[in-house]
Short mmCIF file of N, CA, C and O in Angstrom, two decimals:
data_model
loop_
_atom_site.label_atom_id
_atom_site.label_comp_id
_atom_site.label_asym_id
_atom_site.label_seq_id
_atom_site.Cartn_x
_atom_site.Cartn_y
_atom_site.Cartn_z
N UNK A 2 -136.67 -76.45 127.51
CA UNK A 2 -136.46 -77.85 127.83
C UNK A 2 -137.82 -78.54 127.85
O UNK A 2 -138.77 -78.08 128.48
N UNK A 3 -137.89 -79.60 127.17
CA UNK A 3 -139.34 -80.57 127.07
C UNK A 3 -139.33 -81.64 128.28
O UNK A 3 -138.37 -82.13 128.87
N UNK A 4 -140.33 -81.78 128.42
CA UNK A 4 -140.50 -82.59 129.41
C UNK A 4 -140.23 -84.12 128.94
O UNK A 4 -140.74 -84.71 127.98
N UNK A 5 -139.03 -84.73 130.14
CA UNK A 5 -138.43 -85.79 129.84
C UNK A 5 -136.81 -85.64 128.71
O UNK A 5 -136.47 -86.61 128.03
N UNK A 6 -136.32 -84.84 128.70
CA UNK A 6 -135.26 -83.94 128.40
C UNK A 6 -134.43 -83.84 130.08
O UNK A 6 -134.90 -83.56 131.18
N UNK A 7 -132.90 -84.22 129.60
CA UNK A 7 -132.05 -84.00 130.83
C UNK A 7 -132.29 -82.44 131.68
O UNK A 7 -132.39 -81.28 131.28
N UNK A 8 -132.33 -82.88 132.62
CA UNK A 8 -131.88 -81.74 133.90
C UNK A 8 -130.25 -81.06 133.72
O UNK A 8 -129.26 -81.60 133.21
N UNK A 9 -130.34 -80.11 134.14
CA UNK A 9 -128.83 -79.17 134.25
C UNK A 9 -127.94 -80.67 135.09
O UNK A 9 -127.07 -81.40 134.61
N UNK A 10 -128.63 -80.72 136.53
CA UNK A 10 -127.97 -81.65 137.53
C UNK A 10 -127.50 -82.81 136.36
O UNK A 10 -126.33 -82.84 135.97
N UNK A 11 -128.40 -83.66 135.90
CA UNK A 11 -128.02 -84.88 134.83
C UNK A 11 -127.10 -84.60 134.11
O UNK A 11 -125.96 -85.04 134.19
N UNK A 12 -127.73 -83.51 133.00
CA UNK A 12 -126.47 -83.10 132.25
C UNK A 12 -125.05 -82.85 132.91
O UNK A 12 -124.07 -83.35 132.37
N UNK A 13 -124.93 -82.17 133.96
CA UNK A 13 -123.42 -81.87 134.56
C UNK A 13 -122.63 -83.43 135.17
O UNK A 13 -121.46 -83.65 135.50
N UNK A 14 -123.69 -84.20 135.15
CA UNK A 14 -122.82 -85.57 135.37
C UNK A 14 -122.73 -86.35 134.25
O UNK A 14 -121.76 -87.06 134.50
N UNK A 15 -123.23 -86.73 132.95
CA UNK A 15 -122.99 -87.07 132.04
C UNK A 15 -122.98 -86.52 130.88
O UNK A 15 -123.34 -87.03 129.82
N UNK A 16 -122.46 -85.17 131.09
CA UNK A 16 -121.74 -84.03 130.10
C UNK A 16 -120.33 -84.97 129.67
O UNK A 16 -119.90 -85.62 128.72
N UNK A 17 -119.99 -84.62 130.94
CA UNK A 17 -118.25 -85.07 130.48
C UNK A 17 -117.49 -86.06 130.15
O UNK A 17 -116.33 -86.09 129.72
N UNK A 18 -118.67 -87.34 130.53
CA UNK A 18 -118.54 -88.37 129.87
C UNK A 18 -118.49 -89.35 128.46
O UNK A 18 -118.16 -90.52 128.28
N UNK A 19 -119.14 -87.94 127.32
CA UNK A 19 -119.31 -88.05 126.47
C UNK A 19 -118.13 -87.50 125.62
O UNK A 19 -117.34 -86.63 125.98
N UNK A 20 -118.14 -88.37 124.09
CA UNK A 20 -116.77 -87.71 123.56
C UNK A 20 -116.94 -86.63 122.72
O UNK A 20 -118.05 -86.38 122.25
N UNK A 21 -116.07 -86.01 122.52
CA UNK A 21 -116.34 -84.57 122.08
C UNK A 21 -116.66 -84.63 120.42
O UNK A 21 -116.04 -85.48 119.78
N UNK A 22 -117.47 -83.89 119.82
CA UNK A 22 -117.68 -84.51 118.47
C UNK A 22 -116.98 -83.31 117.60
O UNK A 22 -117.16 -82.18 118.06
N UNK A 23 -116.11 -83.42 116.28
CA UNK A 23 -115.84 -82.70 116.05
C UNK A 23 -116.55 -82.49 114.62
O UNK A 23 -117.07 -83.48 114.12
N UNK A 24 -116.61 -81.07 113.83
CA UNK A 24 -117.50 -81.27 112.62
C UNK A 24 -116.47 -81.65 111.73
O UNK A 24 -115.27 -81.38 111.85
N UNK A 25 -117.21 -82.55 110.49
CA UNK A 25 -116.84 -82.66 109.40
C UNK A 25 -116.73 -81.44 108.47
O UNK A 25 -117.59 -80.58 108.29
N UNK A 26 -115.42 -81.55 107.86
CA UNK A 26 -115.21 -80.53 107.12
C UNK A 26 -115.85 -79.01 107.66
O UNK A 26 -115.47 -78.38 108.65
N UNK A 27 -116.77 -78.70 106.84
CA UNK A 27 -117.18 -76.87 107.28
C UNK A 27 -118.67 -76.35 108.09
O UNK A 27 -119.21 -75.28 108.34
N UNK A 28 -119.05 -78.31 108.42
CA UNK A 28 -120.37 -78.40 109.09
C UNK A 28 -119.50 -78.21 110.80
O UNK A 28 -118.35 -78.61 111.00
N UNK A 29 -120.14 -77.70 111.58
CA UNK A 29 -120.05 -77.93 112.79
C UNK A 29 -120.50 -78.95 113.72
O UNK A 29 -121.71 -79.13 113.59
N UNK A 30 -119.96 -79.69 114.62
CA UNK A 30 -120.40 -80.74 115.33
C UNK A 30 -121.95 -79.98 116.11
O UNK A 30 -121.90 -78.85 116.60
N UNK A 31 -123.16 -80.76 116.11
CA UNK A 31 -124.07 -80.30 117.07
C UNK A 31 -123.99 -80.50 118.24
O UNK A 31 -122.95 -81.06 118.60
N UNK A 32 -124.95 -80.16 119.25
CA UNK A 32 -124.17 -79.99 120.70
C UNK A 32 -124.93 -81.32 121.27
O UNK A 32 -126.10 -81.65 121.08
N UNK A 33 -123.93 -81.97 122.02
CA UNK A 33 -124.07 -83.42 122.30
C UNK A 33 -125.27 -83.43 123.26
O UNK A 33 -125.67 -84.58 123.47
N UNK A 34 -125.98 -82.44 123.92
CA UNK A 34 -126.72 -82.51 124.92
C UNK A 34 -128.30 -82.91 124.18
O UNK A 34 -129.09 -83.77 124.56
N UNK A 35 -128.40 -81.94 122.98
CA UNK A 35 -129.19 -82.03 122.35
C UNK A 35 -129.85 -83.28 121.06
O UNK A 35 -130.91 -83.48 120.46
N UNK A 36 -128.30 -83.99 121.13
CA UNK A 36 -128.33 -85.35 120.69
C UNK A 36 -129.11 -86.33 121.54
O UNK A 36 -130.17 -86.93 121.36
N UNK A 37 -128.21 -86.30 122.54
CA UNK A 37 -128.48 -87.17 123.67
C UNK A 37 -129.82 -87.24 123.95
O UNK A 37 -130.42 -88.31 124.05
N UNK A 38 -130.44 -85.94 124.10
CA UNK A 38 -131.97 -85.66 124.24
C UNK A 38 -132.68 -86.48 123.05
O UNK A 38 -133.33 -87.50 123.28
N UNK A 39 -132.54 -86.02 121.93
CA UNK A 39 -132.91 -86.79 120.91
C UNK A 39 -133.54 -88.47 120.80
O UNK A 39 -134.61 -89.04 120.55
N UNK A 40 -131.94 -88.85 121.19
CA UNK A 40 -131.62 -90.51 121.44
C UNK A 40 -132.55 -91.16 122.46
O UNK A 40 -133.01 -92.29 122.31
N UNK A 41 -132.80 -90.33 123.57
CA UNK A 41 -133.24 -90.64 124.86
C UNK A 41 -135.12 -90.56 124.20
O UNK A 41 -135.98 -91.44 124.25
N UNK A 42 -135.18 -89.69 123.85
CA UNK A 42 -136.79 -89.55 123.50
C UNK A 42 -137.25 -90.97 123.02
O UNK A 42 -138.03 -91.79 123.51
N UNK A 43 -136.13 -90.94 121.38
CA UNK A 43 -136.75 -92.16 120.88
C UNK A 43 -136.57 -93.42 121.64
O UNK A 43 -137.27 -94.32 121.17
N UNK A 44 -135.96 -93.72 122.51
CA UNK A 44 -135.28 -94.56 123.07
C UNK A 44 -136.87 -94.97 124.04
O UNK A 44 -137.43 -96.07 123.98
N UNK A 45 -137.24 -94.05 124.68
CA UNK A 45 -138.28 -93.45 126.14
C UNK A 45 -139.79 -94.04 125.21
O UNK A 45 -140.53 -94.90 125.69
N UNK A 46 -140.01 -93.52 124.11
CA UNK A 46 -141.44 -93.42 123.63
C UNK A 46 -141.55 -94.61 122.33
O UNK A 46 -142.46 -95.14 121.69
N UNK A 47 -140.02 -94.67 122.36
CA UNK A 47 -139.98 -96.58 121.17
C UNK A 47 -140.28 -96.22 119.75
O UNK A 47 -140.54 -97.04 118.88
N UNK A 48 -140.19 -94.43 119.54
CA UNK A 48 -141.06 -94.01 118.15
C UNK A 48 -139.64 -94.53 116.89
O UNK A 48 -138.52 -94.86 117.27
N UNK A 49 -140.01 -94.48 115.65
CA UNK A 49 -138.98 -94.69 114.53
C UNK A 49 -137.98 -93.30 114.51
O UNK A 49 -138.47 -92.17 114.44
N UNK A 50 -136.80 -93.48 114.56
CA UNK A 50 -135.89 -92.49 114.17
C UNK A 50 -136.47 -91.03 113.26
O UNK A 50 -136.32 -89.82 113.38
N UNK A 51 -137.24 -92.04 112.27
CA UNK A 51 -137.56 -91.17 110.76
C UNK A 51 -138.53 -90.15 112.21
O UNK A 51 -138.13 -89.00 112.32
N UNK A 52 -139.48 -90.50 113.03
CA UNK A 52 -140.05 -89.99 113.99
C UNK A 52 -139.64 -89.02 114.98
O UNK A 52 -140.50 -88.14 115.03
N UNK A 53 -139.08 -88.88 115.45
CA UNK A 53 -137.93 -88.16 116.48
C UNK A 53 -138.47 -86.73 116.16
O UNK A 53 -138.31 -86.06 115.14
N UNK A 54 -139.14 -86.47 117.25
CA UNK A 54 -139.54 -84.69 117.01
C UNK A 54 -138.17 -83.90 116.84
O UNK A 54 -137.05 -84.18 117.25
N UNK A 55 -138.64 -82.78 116.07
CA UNK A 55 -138.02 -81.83 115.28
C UNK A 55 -137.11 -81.02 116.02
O UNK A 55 -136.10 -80.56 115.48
N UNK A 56 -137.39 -80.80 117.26
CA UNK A 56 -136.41 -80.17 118.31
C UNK A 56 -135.39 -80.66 118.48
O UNK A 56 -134.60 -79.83 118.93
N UNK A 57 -134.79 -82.01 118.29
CA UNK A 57 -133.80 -82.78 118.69
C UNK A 57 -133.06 -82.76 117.20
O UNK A 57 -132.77 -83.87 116.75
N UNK A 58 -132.83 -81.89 116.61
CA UNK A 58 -132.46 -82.27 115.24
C UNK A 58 -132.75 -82.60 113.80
O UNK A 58 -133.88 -82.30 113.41
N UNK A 59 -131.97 -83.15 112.99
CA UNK A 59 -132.51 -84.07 112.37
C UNK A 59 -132.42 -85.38 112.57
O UNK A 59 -131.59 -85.77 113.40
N UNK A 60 -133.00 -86.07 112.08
CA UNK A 60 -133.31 -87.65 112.74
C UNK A 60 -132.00 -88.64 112.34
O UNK A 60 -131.55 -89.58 113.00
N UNK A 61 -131.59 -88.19 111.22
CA UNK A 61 -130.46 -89.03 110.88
C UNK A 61 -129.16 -88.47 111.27
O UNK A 61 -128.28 -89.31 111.14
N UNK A 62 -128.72 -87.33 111.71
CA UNK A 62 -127.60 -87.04 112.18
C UNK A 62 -127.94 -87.50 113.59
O UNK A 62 -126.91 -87.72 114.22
N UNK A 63 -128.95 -87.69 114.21
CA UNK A 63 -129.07 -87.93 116.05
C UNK A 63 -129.05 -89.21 115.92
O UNK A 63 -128.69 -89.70 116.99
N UNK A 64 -129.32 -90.23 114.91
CA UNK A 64 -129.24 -91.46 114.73
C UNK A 64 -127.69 -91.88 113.72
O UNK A 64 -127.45 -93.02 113.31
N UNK A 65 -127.05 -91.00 113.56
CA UNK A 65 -125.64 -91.44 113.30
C UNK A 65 -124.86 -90.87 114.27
O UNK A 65 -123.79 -91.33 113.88
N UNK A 66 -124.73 -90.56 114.72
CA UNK A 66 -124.55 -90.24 116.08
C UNK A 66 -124.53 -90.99 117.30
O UNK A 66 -123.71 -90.87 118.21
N UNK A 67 -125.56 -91.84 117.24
CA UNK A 67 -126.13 -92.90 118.27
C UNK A 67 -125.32 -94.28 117.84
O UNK A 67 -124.69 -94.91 118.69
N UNK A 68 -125.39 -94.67 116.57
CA UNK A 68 -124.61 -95.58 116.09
C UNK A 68 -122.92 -95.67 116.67
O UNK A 68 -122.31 -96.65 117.11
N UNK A 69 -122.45 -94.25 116.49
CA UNK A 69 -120.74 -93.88 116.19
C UNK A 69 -120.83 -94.20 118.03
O UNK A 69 -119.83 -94.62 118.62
N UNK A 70 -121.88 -93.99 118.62
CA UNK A 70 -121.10 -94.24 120.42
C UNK A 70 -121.34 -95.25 120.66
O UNK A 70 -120.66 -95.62 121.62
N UNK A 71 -122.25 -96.29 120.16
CA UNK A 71 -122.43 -97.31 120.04
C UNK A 71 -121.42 -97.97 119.32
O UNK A 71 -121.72 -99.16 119.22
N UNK A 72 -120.49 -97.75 118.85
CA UNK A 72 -119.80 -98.73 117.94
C UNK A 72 -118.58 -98.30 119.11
O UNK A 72 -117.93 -99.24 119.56
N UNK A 73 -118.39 -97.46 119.41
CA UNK A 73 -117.35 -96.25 120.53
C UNK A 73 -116.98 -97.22 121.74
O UNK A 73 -115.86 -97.54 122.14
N UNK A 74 -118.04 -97.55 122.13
CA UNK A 74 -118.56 -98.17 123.56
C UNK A 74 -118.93 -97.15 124.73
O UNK A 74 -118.85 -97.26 125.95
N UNK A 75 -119.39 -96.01 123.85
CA UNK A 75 -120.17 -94.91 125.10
C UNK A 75 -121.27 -95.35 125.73
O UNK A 75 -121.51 -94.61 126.69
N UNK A 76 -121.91 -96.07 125.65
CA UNK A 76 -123.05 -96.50 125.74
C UNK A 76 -123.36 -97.86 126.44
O UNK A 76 -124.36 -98.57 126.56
N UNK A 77 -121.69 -97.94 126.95
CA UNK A 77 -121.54 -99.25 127.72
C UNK A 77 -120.92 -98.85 128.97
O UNK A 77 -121.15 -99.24 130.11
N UNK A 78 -119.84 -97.76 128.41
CA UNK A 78 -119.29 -97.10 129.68
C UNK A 78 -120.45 -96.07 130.78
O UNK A 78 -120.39 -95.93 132.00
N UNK A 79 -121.54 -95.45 129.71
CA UNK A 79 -122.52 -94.81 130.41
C UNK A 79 -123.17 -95.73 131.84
O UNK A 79 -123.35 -95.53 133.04
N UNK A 80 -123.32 -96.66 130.96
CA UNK A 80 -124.58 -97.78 131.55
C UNK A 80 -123.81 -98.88 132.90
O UNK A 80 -124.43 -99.46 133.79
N UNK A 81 -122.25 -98.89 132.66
CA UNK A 81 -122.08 -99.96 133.41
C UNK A 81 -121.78 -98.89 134.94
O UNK A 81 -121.28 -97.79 134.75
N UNK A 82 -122.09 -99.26 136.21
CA UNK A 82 -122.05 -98.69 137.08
C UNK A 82 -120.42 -99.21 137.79
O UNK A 82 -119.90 -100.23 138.25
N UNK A 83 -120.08 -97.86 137.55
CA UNK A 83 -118.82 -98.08 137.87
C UNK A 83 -118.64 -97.95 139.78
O UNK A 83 -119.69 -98.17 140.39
N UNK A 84 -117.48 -97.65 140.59
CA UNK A 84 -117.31 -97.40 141.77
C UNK A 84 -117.20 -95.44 142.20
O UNK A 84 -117.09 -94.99 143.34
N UNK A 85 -117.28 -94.52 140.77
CA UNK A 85 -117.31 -93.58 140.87
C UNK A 85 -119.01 -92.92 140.55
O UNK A 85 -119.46 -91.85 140.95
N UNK A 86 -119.59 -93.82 139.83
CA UNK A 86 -120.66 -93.39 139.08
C UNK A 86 -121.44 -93.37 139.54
O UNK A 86 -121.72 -94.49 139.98
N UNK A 87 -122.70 -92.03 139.97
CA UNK A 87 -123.92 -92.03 140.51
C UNK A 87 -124.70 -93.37 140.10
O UNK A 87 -124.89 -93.69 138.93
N UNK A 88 -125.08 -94.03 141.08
CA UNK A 88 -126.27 -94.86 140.83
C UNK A 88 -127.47 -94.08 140.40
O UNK A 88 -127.95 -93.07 140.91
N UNK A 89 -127.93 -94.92 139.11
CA UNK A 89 -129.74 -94.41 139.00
C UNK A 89 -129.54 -93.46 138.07
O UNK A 89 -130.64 -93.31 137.54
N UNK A 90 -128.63 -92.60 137.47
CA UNK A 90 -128.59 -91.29 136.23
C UNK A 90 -128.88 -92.03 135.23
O UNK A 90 -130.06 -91.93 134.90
N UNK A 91 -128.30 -92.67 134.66
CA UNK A 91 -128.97 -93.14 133.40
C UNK A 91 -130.15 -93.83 133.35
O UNK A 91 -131.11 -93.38 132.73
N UNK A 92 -130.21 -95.30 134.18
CA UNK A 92 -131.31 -95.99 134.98
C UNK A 92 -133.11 -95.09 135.04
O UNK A 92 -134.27 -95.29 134.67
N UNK A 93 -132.43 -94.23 135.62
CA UNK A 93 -133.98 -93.13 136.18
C UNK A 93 -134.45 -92.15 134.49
O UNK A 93 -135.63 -92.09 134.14
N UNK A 94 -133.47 -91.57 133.74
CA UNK A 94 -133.70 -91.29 132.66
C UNK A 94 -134.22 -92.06 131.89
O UNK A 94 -135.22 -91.48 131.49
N UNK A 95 -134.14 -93.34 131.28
CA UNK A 95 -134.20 -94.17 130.30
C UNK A 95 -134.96 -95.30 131.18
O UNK A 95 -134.33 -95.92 132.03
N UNK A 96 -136.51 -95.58 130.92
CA UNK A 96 -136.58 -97.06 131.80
C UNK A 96 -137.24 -97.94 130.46
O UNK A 96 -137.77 -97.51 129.44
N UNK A 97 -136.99 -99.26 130.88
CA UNK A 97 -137.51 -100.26 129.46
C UNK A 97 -138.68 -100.52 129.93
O UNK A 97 -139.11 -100.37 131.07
N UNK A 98 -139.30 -101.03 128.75
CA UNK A 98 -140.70 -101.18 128.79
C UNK A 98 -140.81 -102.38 127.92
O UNK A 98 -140.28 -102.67 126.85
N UNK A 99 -141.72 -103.01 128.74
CA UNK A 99 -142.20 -104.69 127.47
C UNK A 99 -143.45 -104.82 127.54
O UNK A 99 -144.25 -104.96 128.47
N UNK A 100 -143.55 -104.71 125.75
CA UNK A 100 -144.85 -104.79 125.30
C UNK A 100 -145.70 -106.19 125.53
O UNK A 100 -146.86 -106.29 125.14
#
């Protein structure tokens, strides 16, 4: 695990929130944790997709990927704080920054 990469604790609360990906044809779906990680890096350090260190994949399946939950509304349901939802998990992972 790299530093700035989900925790077990994180992951076990927004594991299950995510939708299950299934593979196309005879490729296998990759494992959503390792997406997520991906997404979150570039997301954290503002680098270009084409950028996205090598551990997280490849850059364009973690960035089609990011699109499909984005179009999904995962990424709205993550973020909006519901009456069940830990305050601060996503919040404390991901913070914005202005240049």
């Amino acid at each position: 695990m790299a530093r700035g990469d989900l925790t077990d604790h994180e992951w076990a609360v927004i594991g299950p929130l995510l939708p299950s990906e299934r593979g196309r044809w005879a490729r296998p779906a990759g494992d959503n944790r390792l997406f997520l990680n991906g997404m979150l890096h570039v997301l954290r350090t503002g680098c270009p997709w084409r950028d996205m260190h090598e551990r997280y994949g490849k850059w364009n399946s973690v960035y089609v990927r990011f699109r499909r939950w984005a179009e999904q509304g995962v990424w709205d349901a993550l973020l909006d704080p519901g009456p069940c939802w830990p305050i601060g998990v996503m919040t404390a992972t991901v913070s914005a920054r202005t240049c």
